[in-house]
Short mmCIF file of C-alpha atoms in Angstrom, two decimals:
data_model
loop_
_atom_site.label_atom_id
_atom_site.label_comp_id
_atom_site.label_asym_id
_atom_site.label_seq_id
_atom_site.Cartn_x
_atom_site.Cartn_y
_atom_site.Cartn_z
CA MET A 1 53.53 189.67 59.45
CA LYS A 2 55.96 191.59 61.66
CA LEU A 3 56.19 188.62 64.01
CA LEU A 4 57.05 186.42 61.05
CA TRP A 5 60.07 188.62 60.26
CA PHE A 6 61.28 187.86 63.76
CA LEU A 7 60.29 184.20 64.08
CA VAL A 8 61.71 182.93 60.77
CA PRO A 9 65.29 184.22 61.32
CA LEU A 10 65.10 183.06 64.93
CA LEU A 11 64.09 179.54 63.92
CA VAL A 12 66.82 179.48 61.27
CA LEU A 13 69.39 180.55 63.85
CA ILE A 14 68.15 177.95 66.33
CA GLY A 15 68.39 175.30 63.58
CA ILE A 16 71.95 176.30 62.68
CA GLY A 17 72.91 176.31 66.34
CA TRP A 18 71.34 172.89 66.95
CA PHE A 19 73.03 171.38 63.90
CA THR A 20 76.44 172.82 64.83
CA LEU A 21 76.06 171.61 68.41
CA TRP A 22 75.16 168.13 67.18
CA LYS A 23 78.20 168.10 64.85
CA LEU A 24 80.41 169.32 67.68
CA TRP A 25 79.22 166.67 70.13
CA SER A 26 79.08 163.75 67.72
CA ALA A 27 82.57 164.32 66.29
CA ALA A 28 84.71 161.27 66.99
CA GLU A 29 87.32 161.94 69.63
CA PRO A 30 90.65 160.28 68.83
CA THR A 31 91.82 157.73 71.35
CA VAL A 32 95.36 157.27 72.53
CA GLN A 33 96.94 153.95 73.42
CA LYS A 34 99.71 153.58 75.94
CA PRO A 35 102.85 152.63 74.01
CA VAL A 36 103.89 149.07 74.79
CA GLU A 37 107.41 149.00 76.14
CA PRO A 38 109.49 146.34 74.42
CA THR A 39 110.20 143.41 76.74
CA PRO A 40 113.91 142.75 76.98
CA ILE A 41 115.04 139.47 75.46
CA GLN A 42 116.36 137.13 78.14
CA LEU A 43 117.72 133.61 78.32
CA VAL A 44 115.39 131.80 80.70
CA ALA A 45 115.10 128.38 82.31
CA THR A 46 112.51 126.02 80.83
CA ARG A 47 112.11 124.29 84.23
CA GLU A 48 113.15 124.73 87.82
CA LEU A 49 116.92 124.25 87.99
CA GLU A 50 118.74 123.39 91.20
CA SER A 51 122.21 124.72 91.99
CA PHE A 52 125.04 122.83 90.24
CA THR A 53 122.82 121.47 87.53
CA LYS A 54 124.80 120.77 84.40
CA LEU A 55 122.91 122.80 81.81
CA LYS A 56 121.46 121.03 78.81
CA ARG A 57 120.13 122.63 75.63
CA ALA A 58 116.55 121.78 76.66
CA ASP A 59 116.96 123.62 79.97
CA LEU A 60 117.31 127.02 78.30
CA LYS A 61 115.39 129.13 75.82
CA LEU A 62 115.08 132.77 74.77
CA SER A 63 112.12 134.58 76.33
CA SER A 64 111.25 136.18 72.97
CA GLY A 65 112.76 137.00 69.63
CA THR A 66 115.62 135.25 67.90
CA PRO A 67 119.28 134.84 68.91
CA GLU A 68 120.14 137.43 66.27
CA SER A 69 117.82 140.03 67.80
CA ALA A 70 119.22 139.47 71.32
CA GLY A 71 122.00 141.83 72.31
CA PRO A 72 125.53 140.78 73.24
CA SER A 73 124.61 140.96 76.93
CA VAL A 74 122.33 137.95 76.53
CA PRO A 75 124.22 134.62 76.60
CA THR A 76 123.39 132.05 73.95
CA VAL A 77 122.21 128.50 74.68
CA GLU A 78 125.36 127.14 73.02
CA GLU A 79 127.52 129.31 75.29
CA LEU A 80 126.01 127.92 78.51
CA GLU A 81 125.32 124.34 77.44
CA GLY A 82 127.42 121.83 79.36
CA ARG A 83 128.33 124.33 82.10
CA TYR A 84 127.26 124.15 85.75
CA LEU A 85 124.66 126.45 87.22
CA LEU A 86 125.86 128.04 90.46
CA VAL A 87 122.49 129.12 91.86
CA LYS A 88 118.94 127.85 91.91
CA VAL A 89 116.74 129.24 89.11
CA ASP A 90 112.94 129.04 89.02
CA ASP A 91 110.99 127.96 85.98
CA GLY A 92 111.06 130.94 83.58
CA GLY A 93 113.73 132.72 85.60
CA GLU A 94 116.54 134.52 83.82
CA VAL A 95 119.89 132.75 83.48
CA LYS A 96 122.82 135.19 83.32
CA ARG A 97 126.47 134.52 82.54
CA GLU A 98 127.59 135.23 86.11
CA MET A 99 125.18 132.55 87.40
CA VAL A 100 127.03 129.81 85.54
CA ALA A 101 130.46 128.37 86.29
CA PRO A 102 133.19 128.82 83.65
CA ARG A 103 133.51 126.07 81.07
CA GLU A 104 136.96 125.08 82.40
CA ALA A 105 135.33 124.37 85.76
CA SER A 106 133.08 121.68 84.32
CA PRO A 107 135.63 118.83 84.58
CA LEU A 108 136.49 120.01 88.11
CA LEU A 109 132.88 119.73 89.20
CA SER A 110 132.05 116.47 87.48
CA ASP A 111 133.85 114.43 90.18
CA ALA A 112 134.11 116.81 93.11
CA VAL A 113 132.97 117.04 96.70
CA ALA A 114 131.90 120.20 98.47
CA VAL A 115 133.91 121.25 101.47
CA GLY A 116 133.64 124.21 103.79
CA ILE A 117 136.70 126.13 104.97
CA GLN A 118 137.25 128.61 107.76
CA PRO A 119 136.73 132.10 106.34
CA THR A 120 139.68 134.30 107.09
CA SER A 121 141.52 137.04 105.29
CA LEU A 122 143.89 134.37 103.95
CA THR A 123 141.19 132.01 102.73
CA SER A 124 138.99 134.72 101.22
CA ILE A 125 141.84 136.58 99.45
CA GLY A 126 141.20 139.59 101.65
CA GLY A 127 137.46 139.46 100.99
CA GLN A 128 137.89 139.29 97.20
CA LEU A 129 136.74 135.70 96.77
CA GLN A 130 133.73 135.20 94.52
CA VAL A 131 131.52 132.32 93.49
CA GLY A 132 132.83 130.69 90.33
CA ASP A 133 136.46 131.65 90.96
CA ILE A 134 139.06 129.01 90.14
CA VAL A 135 141.66 129.15 92.88
CA ASP A 136 144.66 127.25 94.23
CA VAL A 137 144.63 126.12 97.86
CA VAL A 138 148.07 125.98 99.50
CA PRO A 139 148.52 124.19 102.87
CA SER A 140 150.38 126.58 105.24
CA GLY A 141 151.39 124.18 108.03
CA THR A 142 155.07 123.39 108.75
CA ASN A 143 154.90 119.63 109.32
CA GLN A 144 152.90 118.67 106.26
CA SER A 145 153.15 118.44 102.51
CA ARG A 146 153.07 121.85 100.79
CA GLU A 147 151.66 120.33 97.62
CA PRO A 148 148.89 122.74 96.58
CA PHE A 149 145.42 121.79 95.47
CA GLU A 150 145.24 123.41 92.07
CA ASN A 151 142.19 124.53 90.08
CA VAL A 152 139.66 124.39 92.87
CA MET A 153 136.35 126.01 92.23
CA VAL A 154 134.59 128.29 94.71
CA LEU A 155 131.02 127.04 95.06
CA LYS A 156 129.63 129.50 97.57
CA VAL A 157 130.67 132.59 99.47
CA VAL A 158 128.32 133.68 102.25
CA ASN A 159 128.75 137.31 103.17
CA ASP A 160 127.66 138.92 106.42
CA ALA A 161 124.47 140.65 105.32
CA LYS A 162 124.01 142.39 108.67
CA ALA A 163 127.45 143.97 108.60
CA GLY A 164 126.93 145.46 105.17
CA ASP A 165 129.53 148.03 104.15
CA LYS A 166 130.66 148.48 107.76
CA GLY A 167 132.03 144.93 108.02
CA SER A 168 135.57 143.79 107.36
CA GLY A 169 134.59 142.29 104.02
CA ILE A 170 135.55 138.80 105.21
CA PRO A 171 132.74 136.35 104.40
CA VAL A 172 131.15 134.18 107.05
CA GLY A 173 131.24 131.00 104.98
CA ILE A 174 133.20 129.59 102.02
CA THR A 175 132.49 126.34 100.17
CA LEU A 176 134.94 124.85 97.69
CA ALA A 177 134.66 121.98 95.21
CA ILE A 178 137.56 119.60 95.87
CA PRO A 179 138.31 116.65 93.55
CA ARG A 180 137.10 113.47 95.22
CA ALA A 181 140.56 111.95 94.99
CA SER A 182 142.09 114.79 97.02
CA ARG A 183 139.41 114.83 99.70
CA ASP A 184 141.36 113.12 102.49
CA ARG A 185 144.61 115.00 101.88
CA PHE A 186 142.67 118.29 101.90
CA ALA A 187 140.91 117.40 105.16
CA ALA A 188 144.26 116.59 106.77
CA ALA A 189 145.83 119.84 105.55
CA ALA A 190 142.94 121.94 106.70
CA ALA A 191 142.80 120.26 110.09
CA ASN A 192 146.54 120.43 110.82
CA ALA A 193 147.60 123.97 110.27
CA GLY A 194 145.41 125.81 107.93
CA ILE A 195 145.35 126.80 104.35
CA VAL A 196 145.90 129.80 102.10
CA VAL A 197 143.75 130.43 99.08
CA THR A 198 145.41 132.03 96.08
CA ARG A 199 144.06 133.20 92.79
CA LYS A 200 145.84 134.14 89.65
CA ILE A 201 145.76 137.88 89.05
CA LEU A 202 144.33 138.64 85.67
CA VAL A 203 146.26 141.44 84.07
CA ALA A 204 145.61 143.04 80.79
CA ASN A 205 148.71 143.39 78.64
CA MET B 1 87.47 226.87 70.33
CA SER B 2 84.69 224.70 69.03
CA THR B 3 84.85 221.17 67.64
CA PRO B 4 83.04 220.87 64.34
CA GLU B 5 79.89 218.85 64.67
CA LYS B 6 79.84 215.55 62.81
CA PRO B 7 76.96 214.79 60.49
CA ALA B 8 74.40 212.27 61.75
CA SER B 9 75.27 209.69 59.09
CA ASN B 10 78.86 209.38 60.42
CA LEU B 11 77.69 208.88 63.96
CA GLN B 12 75.42 206.08 62.86
CA LYS B 13 78.38 204.07 61.52
CA GLU B 14 80.56 204.48 64.59
CA PHE B 15 78.41 202.20 66.69
CA LEU B 16 79.76 199.16 64.84
CA TRP B 17 83.36 199.64 66.04
CA PRO B 18 83.03 197.60 69.28
CA LEU B 19 81.91 194.74 67.05
CA ILE B 20 84.27 195.24 64.13
CA ALA B 21 87.45 195.64 66.20
CA PRO B 22 87.14 192.30 68.08
CA LEU B 23 86.10 190.56 64.87
CA ILE B 24 89.23 191.87 63.12
CA LEU B 25 91.26 190.62 66.10
CA ILE B 26 89.59 187.19 66.04
CA VAL B 27 90.03 186.84 62.26
CA THR B 28 93.72 187.82 62.57
CA TYR B 29 94.22 185.34 65.43
CA VAL B 30 92.42 182.59 63.53
CA GLY B 31 94.51 183.35 60.42
CA PHE B 32 97.79 183.14 62.31
CA TYR B 33 96.63 180.13 64.29
CA SER B 34 95.61 178.15 61.21
CA ARG B 35 98.79 179.15 59.38
CA PHE B 36 101.32 178.36 62.10
CA LEU B 37 99.72 176.16 64.73
CA PHE B 38 96.89 174.15 63.19
CA CYS B 39 98.26 170.64 62.98
CA ALA B 40 95.39 168.26 62.26
CA LYS B 41 96.60 167.60 58.72
CA ASP B 42 100.13 166.50 59.52
CA GLY B 43 99.17 163.94 62.13
CA GLY B 44 100.39 165.91 65.09
CA ALA B 45 103.95 166.41 63.99
CA CYS B 46 103.76 170.11 64.83
CA SER B 47 103.13 169.41 68.51
CA PRO B 48 106.40 168.96 70.37
CA VAL B 49 104.88 166.51 72.84
CA SER B 50 102.51 163.83 71.56
CA ALA B 51 99.70 162.20 73.53
CA GLU B 52 101.45 158.83 73.25
CA THR B 53 104.64 160.24 74.77
CA ILE B 54 102.69 161.86 77.61
CA LEU B 55 100.75 158.67 78.30
CA GLY B 56 103.96 156.65 78.23
CA ALA B 57 105.49 158.97 80.85
CA ILE B 58 102.62 158.47 83.33
CA LYS B 59 103.78 156.00 85.95
CA ASN B 60 102.19 155.76 89.40
CA PRO B 61 100.44 159.16 89.23
CA SER B 62 99.86 160.91 92.55
CA ASP B 63 96.20 160.49 93.50
CA VAL B 64 96.36 163.47 95.86
CA ALA B 65 97.79 165.81 93.20
CA ILE B 66 95.16 164.68 90.68
CA TYR B 67 92.38 165.11 93.25
CA VAL B 68 93.51 168.62 94.14
CA ALA B 69 93.84 169.59 90.45
CA ARG B 70 90.39 168.17 89.68
CA ALA B 71 88.89 170.04 92.64
CA SER B 72 90.52 173.28 91.41
CA TRP B 73 89.13 172.68 87.91
CA THR B 74 85.63 171.98 89.28
CA PHE B 75 85.70 175.20 91.28
CA ALA B 76 87.03 177.26 88.36
CA GLY B 77 84.57 175.57 85.97
CA GLY B 78 81.62 176.48 88.17
CA LEU B 79 82.89 180.03 88.47
CA TYR B 80 83.37 180.19 84.70
CA LEU B 81 79.81 179.04 83.99
CA LEU B 82 78.49 181.57 86.51
CA ALA B 83 80.57 184.33 84.89
CA CYS B 84 79.17 183.39 81.46
CA ILE B 85 75.60 183.60 82.78
CA VAL B 86 76.31 186.95 84.48
CA ALA B 87 77.91 188.30 81.28
CA LEU B 88 74.93 187.21 79.17
CA TYR B 89 72.53 188.70 81.70
CA THR B 90 74.48 191.99 81.78
CA ALA B 91 74.58 192.17 77.97
CA VAL B 92 70.83 191.55 77.79
CA LEU B 93 70.17 194.18 80.49
CA VAL B 94 72.34 196.76 78.72
CA MET B 95 70.75 196.12 75.33
CA ASN B 96 67.27 196.18 76.86
CA GLU B 97 68.08 199.49 78.55
CA VAL B 98 69.36 201.01 75.28
CA PHE B 99 66.64 199.61 72.99
CA SER B 100 63.86 200.58 75.43
CA ASN B 101 65.10 204.16 75.30
CA PHE B 102 64.68 204.19 71.53
CA GLY B 103 61.00 203.61 72.08
CA SER B 104 61.22 200.08 70.71
CA LYS B 105 58.02 198.18 71.53
CA SER B 106 59.64 194.78 71.68
CA PRO B 107 63.36 195.06 72.55
CA TRP B 108 63.47 191.31 73.22
CA GLN B 109 63.19 190.47 69.54
CA PRO B 110 66.52 192.06 68.43
CA ILE B 111 68.13 190.90 71.69
CA LEU B 112 67.15 187.27 71.05
CA ILE B 113 68.33 187.47 67.44
CA ILE B 114 71.67 188.97 68.55
CA MET B 115 72.15 186.27 71.20
CA PHE B 116 71.45 183.42 68.80
CA VAL B 117 73.72 184.91 66.13
CA ALA B 118 76.48 185.13 68.78
CA LEU B 119 75.77 181.53 69.85
CA ASP B 120 75.94 180.27 66.26
CA VAL B 121 79.18 182.11 65.56
CA ALA B 122 80.69 180.71 68.78
CA LEU B 123 79.57 177.15 67.99
CA VAL B 124 80.94 177.35 64.44
CA MET B 125 84.25 178.62 65.87
CA SER B 126 84.31 175.71 68.35
CA LEU B 127 83.54 173.24 65.56
CA TRP B 128 86.40 174.68 63.52
CA ALA B 129 88.79 174.53 66.49
CA SER B 130 87.74 170.93 67.22
CA LYS B 131 89.50 169.86 64.00
CA ASP B 132 92.81 170.71 65.61
CA ILE B 133 92.98 167.38 67.41
CA SER B 134 96.77 167.46 67.58
CA SER B 135 97.14 170.75 69.44
CA PRO B 136 99.32 170.40 72.57
CA ALA B 137 96.45 171.22 74.96
CA GLN B 138 94.09 168.65 73.43
CA GLN B 139 96.82 166.00 73.37
CA LEU B 140 97.71 166.66 77.01
CA LEU B 141 94.08 166.33 78.14
CA ARG B 142 93.45 163.29 75.93
CA ALA B 143 96.47 161.45 77.34
CA THR B 144 95.71 162.27 80.98
CA VAL B 145 92.20 163.32 82.04
CA GLY B 146 90.76 161.81 78.84
CA GLN B 147 91.70 158.29 80.00
CA GLY B 148 88.99 158.57 82.67
CA VAL B 149 86.76 161.25 81.10
CA PRO B 150 86.94 160.70 77.31
CA GLU B 151 84.67 163.72 76.61
CA ILE B 152 86.94 166.21 78.37
CA ASN B 153 87.88 168.01 75.13
CA LYS B 154 84.21 168.18 74.10
CA TYR B 155 83.28 169.73 77.45
CA SER B 156 86.12 172.25 77.02
CA ARG B 157 84.83 173.22 73.55
CA LEU B 158 81.30 173.68 74.89
CA PHE B 159 82.60 175.82 77.76
CA ASP B 160 84.58 177.92 75.28
CA ALA B 161 81.53 178.28 73.00
CA ILE B 162 79.41 179.57 75.90
CA SER B 163 82.19 181.98 76.87
CA LEU B 164 82.57 183.27 73.29
CA THR B 165 78.79 183.68 73.05
CA ALA B 166 78.84 185.83 76.18
CA THR B 167 81.81 187.88 74.90
CA LEU B 168 80.22 188.49 71.49
CA THR B 169 76.91 189.44 73.14
CA LEU B 170 78.81 191.90 75.34
CA ALA B 171 80.46 193.33 72.20
CA CYS B 172 77.00 193.75 70.69
CA ALA B 173 75.87 195.43 73.91
CA ALA B 174 78.82 197.85 73.60
CA SER B 175 77.71 198.56 70.03
CA ALA B 176 74.17 199.13 71.20
CA ILE B 177 75.47 201.64 73.75
CA LEU B 178 76.90 203.71 70.88
CA PHE B 179 73.85 203.39 68.70
CA GLN B 180 71.80 206.58 68.32
CA ARG B 181 69.28 207.91 65.84
CA ASP B 182 69.77 211.62 66.42
CA SER B 183 73.16 213.30 66.36
CA LYS B 184 72.75 215.11 69.66
CA LEU B 185 72.67 213.35 72.98
CA GLU B 186 72.00 215.03 76.28
CA LYS B 187 74.51 215.16 79.09
CA GLU B 188 72.65 212.69 81.31
CA GLU B 189 72.13 210.27 78.43
CA LEU B 190 75.87 210.29 77.67
CA ARG B 191 76.69 209.76 81.34
CA ARG B 192 74.23 206.86 81.48
CA ARG B 193 75.84 205.26 78.42
CA GLN B 194 79.33 205.67 79.87
CA THR B 195 78.12 203.88 83.01
CA LEU B 196 76.63 201.07 80.92
CA LEU B 197 79.89 200.72 78.98
CA ARG B 198 81.77 200.50 82.28
CA TYR B 199 79.54 197.58 83.32
CA VAL B 200 80.35 195.87 80.01
CA LEU B 201 84.07 196.38 80.63
CA TYR B 202 84.04 195.07 84.20
CA VAL B 203 81.85 192.06 83.47
CA GLY B 204 83.73 191.24 80.25
CA GLY B 205 87.12 191.65 81.94
CA ALA B 206 86.05 189.40 84.82
CA LEU B 207 84.63 186.80 82.40
CA LEU B 208 87.82 186.60 80.34
CA ALA B 209 90.03 186.57 83.45
CA ILE B 210 87.98 183.66 84.83
CA ALA B 211 88.21 181.99 81.41
CA VAL B 212 92.01 182.05 81.63
CA LEU B 213 91.84 180.86 85.25
CA GLN B 214 89.64 177.96 84.18
CA LEU B 215 92.00 177.14 81.30
CA SER B 216 94.87 177.20 83.77
CA THR B 217 93.16 174.73 86.11
CA ARG B 218 92.07 172.57 83.16
CA LEU B 219 95.63 172.22 81.85
CA GLY B 220 96.91 171.95 85.43
CA TRP B 221 94.60 168.96 85.92
CA GLY B 222 96.21 167.30 82.91
CA ALA B 223 99.73 168.16 84.02
CA SER B 224 99.04 166.79 87.53
CA TYR B 225 99.19 163.23 86.11
CA LEU B 226 102.86 163.62 85.23
CA PRO B 227 105.45 162.65 87.83
CA ALA B 228 107.66 165.51 89.02
CA GLY B 229 110.85 163.67 88.18
CA SER B 230 109.82 162.74 84.64
CA GLY B 231 111.85 164.24 81.82
CA ILE B 232 108.71 165.24 79.93
CA THR B 233 107.17 167.24 82.83
CA PRO B 234 109.23 170.46 82.35
CA SER B 235 108.37 170.43 78.62
CA VAL B 236 104.65 170.04 79.34
CA ASN B 237 104.74 172.72 82.05
CA SER B 238 106.48 175.11 79.69
CA LEU B 239 103.85 174.39 77.01
CA VAL B 240 101.05 175.04 79.52
CA THR B 241 102.64 178.36 80.54
CA GLY B 242 102.98 179.32 76.88
CA ILE B 243 99.33 178.52 76.13
CA LEU B 244 98.15 180.47 79.19
CA ASN B 245 100.27 183.51 78.33
CA SER B 246 99.13 183.58 74.71
CA MET B 247 95.44 183.11 75.60
CA GLY B 248 95.70 185.71 78.39
CA SER B 249 97.20 188.24 75.98
CA PHE B 250 94.58 187.43 73.33
CA TYR B 251 91.70 187.85 75.80
CA ALA B 252 93.15 191.14 77.09
CA LEU B 253 93.38 192.41 73.50
CA LEU B 254 89.84 191.17 72.82
CA MET B 255 88.49 193.11 75.79
CA ALA B 256 90.44 196.19 74.72
CA ALA B 257 89.04 195.79 71.18
CA VAL B 258 85.51 195.83 72.60
CA TYR B 259 85.96 198.61 75.14
CA VAL B 260 88.51 201.10 73.79
CA PRO B 261 86.72 202.02 70.50
CA ALA B 262 83.42 202.40 72.36
CA ALA B 263 85.02 204.51 75.10
CA LEU B 264 86.74 206.72 72.50
CA VAL B 265 83.53 207.25 70.55
CA LEU B 266 81.62 208.16 73.72
CA GLN B 267 84.45 210.47 74.80
CA SER B 268 84.36 212.16 71.41
CA ARG B 269 80.62 212.70 71.77
CA VAL B 270 81.14 214.15 75.23
CA LYS B 271 83.70 216.56 73.78
CA GLN B 272 81.25 217.57 71.05
CA LEU B 273 78.64 218.23 73.69
CA ALA B 274 81.15 220.26 75.71
CA ALA B 275 81.98 222.28 72.60
CA ARG B 276 78.31 222.98 72.12
CA GLU B 277 77.52 223.75 75.74
CA ALA B 278 80.63 225.80 76.53
CA PRO B 279 82.35 226.81 73.32
CA ASP B 280 84.76 229.12 75.20
CA ASP B 281 86.02 226.69 77.79
CA PRO B 282 84.98 223.09 77.08
CA ASN B 283 87.63 221.61 79.41
CA THR B 284 86.19 223.37 82.46
CA TRP B 285 82.73 222.18 81.44
CA LEU B 286 84.03 218.61 81.25
CA THR B 287 85.54 218.88 84.74
CA THR B 288 82.54 220.54 86.37
CA ASN B 289 80.19 217.96 84.87
CA GLY B 290 82.29 215.02 85.98
CA PHE B 291 83.42 213.88 82.53
CA SER B 292 87.16 214.27 83.26
CA LEU B 293 88.60 211.11 84.74
CA SER B 294 91.25 211.05 87.45
CA PHE B 295 93.98 208.37 87.69
CA SER B 296 92.06 206.56 90.46
CA GLN B 297 89.07 206.35 88.11
CA TYR B 298 91.23 205.02 85.29
CA LEU B 299 92.93 202.38 87.42
CA PRO B 300 89.98 199.93 87.75
CA ARG B 301 89.47 200.15 83.97
CA ILE B 302 93.15 199.33 83.34
CA VAL B 303 92.99 196.41 85.80
CA ALA B 304 89.85 195.11 84.06
CA LEU B 305 91.59 195.31 80.68
CA LEU B 306 94.74 193.58 81.93
CA GLY B 307 92.81 191.06 84.08
CA PRO B 308 92.89 188.21 81.54
CA MET B 309 96.64 188.61 81.12
CA LEU B 310 97.22 188.49 84.90
CA ALA B 311 94.86 185.55 85.46
CA GLY B 312 97.28 182.98 83.98
CA PRO B 313 100.08 183.51 86.52
CA ILE B 314 97.47 183.83 89.30
CA GLY B 315 95.95 180.48 88.25
CA GLU B 316 99.35 178.82 88.30
CA LEU B 317 100.00 180.30 91.73
CA LEU B 318 96.64 178.94 92.92
CA ILE B 319 97.50 175.45 91.70
CA ARG B 320 100.97 175.61 93.27
CA THR B 321 99.49 176.84 96.56
CA SER B 322 96.78 174.19 96.61
CA LYS B 323 99.44 171.54 95.91
CA ALA B 324 101.53 172.89 98.78
CA ILE B 325 98.49 172.96 101.09
CA SER B 326 97.46 169.43 100.12
CA GLY B 327 101.04 168.33 100.64
CA THR B 328 100.96 169.80 104.15
CA ILE B 329 97.48 168.73 105.19
CA LEU B 330 97.01 165.38 103.50
#
């Protein structure tokens, strides 16, 4: 009888303990999911695009979302349509504004030839020349016509990667798009005495 | 000058103080905790850093830092389990010693009942605390360690339940030390009980200090996933420090609630005995019989009481040192 007074409470306690332990262990543990970072909306190429491709509507699309949801930093298809791409873009690669020539350059490129010039401080505007710039090229020789070649587009500027910040800033190669009709006159001017490249200074009033 | 002798009925009630005092403390803590910190109902809004935010901040976690933190936790976890076993063993030994002296034929029966009551109370407490799924500590572990070990919070609750079982059993042992049927105890019996109470204090203090150390390494393991440069890392570190400080203070108070009432009751009995034995000069009797404590004898008791509070900063120092060592060696 005395043993019963001990065993019954003990068994009850063991039962309570077992039940509580089971409840404790079987309780569902909440899971946590890594928050998905929103992918930025980009304007991308629908196919591989070579340099100087004239962009068509079908060449471009938004990576996700709608034009309304894209921020002002993302160019629209309408904005870039009909303009020339300055660099090669892979299929699905992002197309940014600075990778496309200005709209006013389109007629200049439609019947142009590419020509390389000697990179100097005078032809690179002191190292300021950039791809996509619309410049004027002025022949600097004494015994030739001084008639400038106006609205010439800069196709490529190759900088000295090895020199980095320690270099003079003068590129190692410059390619311009010259109208086909002016090709021979430009070749003569460049061969005779040299040329000076000028660019209009944009000032904010 | 003689101290008036207390009636036997009063002495019988005093033995419950080492049990009542920690229970009052636990109930107060639980009351404040559920009122101000419990955040299961509001979907985690009361936690300043959510699990999703922590998980989102984890980018290229340092494998070495995680390995070192996990190794520290494993070591502290093993030590913690060992301390729980030692505390339970000590409590059982103390109770067996006391109950055997009462002439009890089967001291194991009340001891087993006490242990299972303590275990049930601890498990119910853990079950209650498990509802607080949005607490900062649980969210930190869920977002970090929990990605590889989903049961980490369950293991923590089990560890805490074992630790609370051991602490409550020690509190019962302290109560048993004070328990007496007759109002007069002999000098040697009182000395023996004071020694037993000292064992309870040292083992309990060590257990709770190791508990804080283990908590420190557990949260440190979670925090090790966060990159040093992340904006969220200082917030998480400050939360971890806050949790460690509050738990360290609570454990120190818990140990004081177990030990101080028991020590005071025993001291009062010693003074009664001194008043009986040497009514003219009880103080000299106390000194000659070794019942007066010097500062050097008090010091280990104070360290044992403050141990849990000091363990938090020591744990953090251990983690920082191990990180520095791993950074040097690996």
